[in-house]
Coordinates of N, CA and C in Angstrom, one line a residue:
M44 N 111.0 98.3 116.5 CA 111.4 97.9 115.0 C 110.2 98.5 114.2
L45 N 111.0 99.2 113.0 CA 110.1 99.3 112.5 C 109.9 98.2 111.1
A46 N 108.9 97.9 111.0 CA 108.1 97.2 109.7 C 107.7 97.4 108.8
L47 N 108.1 97.2 107.2 CA 108.1 97.4 106.1 C 107.5 96.2 105.0
S48 N 106.9 96.6 104.0 CA 106.4 96.0 103.1 C 107.0 96.1 101.7
R49 N 107.8 95.4 101.1 CA 108.0 95.3 99.8 C 107.8 94.2 99.0
K50 N 108.3 94.5 97.6 CA 107.7 93.5 96.8 C 109.1 93.3 96.0
K51 N 109.8 92.4 95.1 CA 110.2 92.1 94.4 C 110.9 93.2 93.5
G52 N 112.2 93.3 93.9 CA 113.0 94.7 93.2 C 112.4 95.8 93.7
E53 N 112.1 96.2 94.7 CA 111.6 97.3 95.8 C 113.2 97.4 96.7
S54 N 113.3 98.8 97.0 CA 114.6 98.8 97.7 C 113.7 99.7 98.9
I55 N 114.8 99.8 100.5 CA 115.0 100.7 101.1 C 116.3 101.6 101.4
I56 N 116.4 102.3 101.9 CA 117.9 103.2 101.7 C 117.4 103.4 103.5
I57 N 119.1 102.9 104.1 CA 119.1 103.5 105.1 C 120.4 104.3 104.9
N58 N 120.3 105.5 106.4 CA 121.4 106.4 106.2 C 122.4 106.9 105.1
N59 N 121.4 107.3 104.2 CA 121.6 107.9 102.9 C 122.5 106.7 102.2
N60 N 123.5 105.6 102.8 CA 124.2 105.0 102.2 C 124.6 103.7 101.9
I61 N 123.2 103.3 102.2 CA 122.6 101.5 102.4 C 121.7 101.2 101.8
E62 N 121.8 100.3 100.7 CA 120.3 100.4 100.1 C 120.2 98.2 100.2
L63 N 118.9 98.2 100.8 CA 118.3 97.0 100.6 C 117.5 96.7 99.3
T64 N 117.7 95.4 98.6 CA 116.5 95.4 97.7 C 116.3 93.9 97.7
I65 N 115.2 94.0 97.7 CA 114.4 92.5 97.6 C 114.4 91.6 96.2
L66 N 115.9 90.8 96.0 CA 115.9 90.5 94.8 C 114.8 89.1 94.7
E67 N 114.4 88.4 95.2 CA 113.9 87.2 94.9 C 112.8 86.5 96.3
I68 N 111.6 85.8 95.8 CA 111.2 85.9 96.9 C 110.5 84.7 97.0
K69 N 110.8 83.3 97.6 CA 110.2 82.0 97.1 C 110.1 81.4 98.2
G70 N 108.2 81.4 99.0 CA 107.5 80.4 99.8 C 108.0 81.6 101.1
D71 N 108.4 80.8 102.2 CA 108.8 81.5 103.2 C 110.2 82.2 103.5
Q72 N 111.0 82.2 102.2 CA 112.0 82.9 102.3 C 112.0 84.1 100.9
I73 N 113.2 85.2 101.3 CA 113.5 86.2 100.7 C 115.1 86.0 100.5
K74 N 115.2 86.7 99.0 CA 116.9 87.2 99.3 C 116.9 88.3 99.1
L75 N 117.9 89.2 99.6 CA 117.9 90.4 99.9 C 119.5 90.8 99.4
G76 N 119.3 92.0 98.4 CA 120.8 92.6 98.4 C 121.5 93.3 98.8
I77 N 122.2 93.5 99.7 CA 123.1 95.2 100.1 C 123.8 95.8 99.4
D78 N 123.7 96.8 99.4 CA 124.4 97.4 98.7 C 124.8 98.8 99.6
A79 N 126.2 98.7 100.0 CA 126.9 99.4 101.6 C 128.2 99.5 101.1
P80 N 129.1 100.6 101.5 CA 130.3 100.9 101.5 C 131.0 99.9 102.2
K81 N 132.5 99.4 101.3 CA 133.0 98.4 101.9 C 133.5 98.3 103.8
S82 N 133.4 99.5 103.9 CA 133.9 99.9 105.2 C 132.6 99.6 106.3
I83 N 131.7 99.1 106.1 CA 130.5 98.8 107.0 C 130.4 97.0 106.8
P84 N 130.6 96.8 108.0 CA 130.4 95.5 108.1 C 129.2 94.9 108.5
I85 N 129.0 93.6 107.1 CA 127.7 93.0 107.7 C 127.5 91.6 107.5
Y86 N 126.9 91.3 108.6 CA 127.0 90.1 109.0 C 125.5 89.3 109.4
R87 N 125.2 87.5 109.0 CA 124.3 87.4 109.5 C 123.8 87.5 111.2
K88 N 123.1 87.8 111.5 CA 123.0 88.0 113.0 C 123.4 86.4 113.7
E89 N 123.3 85.2 113.3 CA 124.0 84.5 114.3 C 125.6 84.5 114.1
I90 N 125.9 84.7 113.0 CA 127.4 84.7 112.4 C 127.9 85.9 113.8
Y91 N 127.1 86.9 114.0 CA 127.6 88.2 114.5 C 127.6 88.0 116.2
G92 N 126.5 87.1 116.7 CA 126.8 86.5 117.7 C 127.9 85.8 118.3
Q93 N 128.4 84.8 117.3 CA 129.1 83.9 117.7 C 130.4 84.4 117.7
I94 N 130.5 85.9 117.1 CA 131.8 87.1 116.8 C 132.4 87.3 118.3
Q95 N 131.1 87.9 118.5 CA 130.5 88.8 119.7 C 131.2 87.8 121.0
Q96 N 130.7 86.6 121.1 CA 131.1 85.3 122.1 C 132.5 85.0 121.9
E97 N 133.2 85.3 120.9 CA 134.6 84.9 120.7 C 135.3 86.2 121.1
N98 N 135.0 87.4 120.9 CA 135.8 88.3 121.5 C 135.4 88.3 122.6
Q99 N 134.3 88.2 123.8 CA 134.4 88.0 125.0 C 135.1 87.1 125.6
I100 N 135.3 85.9 125.0 CA 136.3 85.1 125.3 C 137.6 85.1 125.5
S101 N 137.9 86.1 124.1 CA 139.6 86.7 123.9 C 139.9 87.5 124.8
A102 N 138.6 88.3 125.4 CA 139.2 89.2 126.0 C 139.3 89.2 127.9
G103 N 138.6 88.1 128.1 CA 138.9 87.1 129.2 C 140.1 86.7 129.5
T104 N 140.7 85.9 128.1 CA 142.1 85.6 128.4 C 143.1 86.3 128.3
N105 N 143.0 87.2 127.7 CA 143.8 88.4 127.6 C 144.1 88.9 129.3
D106 N 142.6 88.9 130.2 CA 143.0 89.3 131.4 C 143.5 88.6 132.0
L107 N 143.3 86.9 131.9 CA 144.0 86.3 132.6 C 145.3 86.3 132.5
N108 N 145.8 86.2 131.6 CA 147.2 86.2 131.0 C 148.2 87.4 131.6
K109 N 147.3 88.8 132.0 CA 147.7 90.1 132.6 C 147.9 89.9 133.9
I110 N 147.0 89.0 134.5 CA 147.2 88.8 136.2 C 148.1 87.6 136.4
L111 N 148.2 86.5 135.5 CA 149.3 86.2 135.5 C 150.6 86.4 135.5
K112 N 150.6 87.2 134.6 CA 152.2 87.7 133.6 C 152.6 88.9 135.8
D113 N 151.2 89.6 136.1 CA 151.8 90.6 137.0 C 151.9 89.4 138.2
L114 N 151.6 88.4 138.9 CA 151.9 87.8 139.9 C 153.8 87.6 139.4

């Protein structure tokens, strides 16, 4: 993991087309601005985990449906 220090208004660039900017710092929270192409999905980590879990459940259901259909 790369750890960087940034101040309010400063940015980092990822892969030439994603810019993360520190918009605000209040206590132990920061507000990030993300400028990225619309084709790149951006999720909070906890939401991404839920999406992955739902996808795994759906994939398992599809396999069960296929097995039942083959019977």
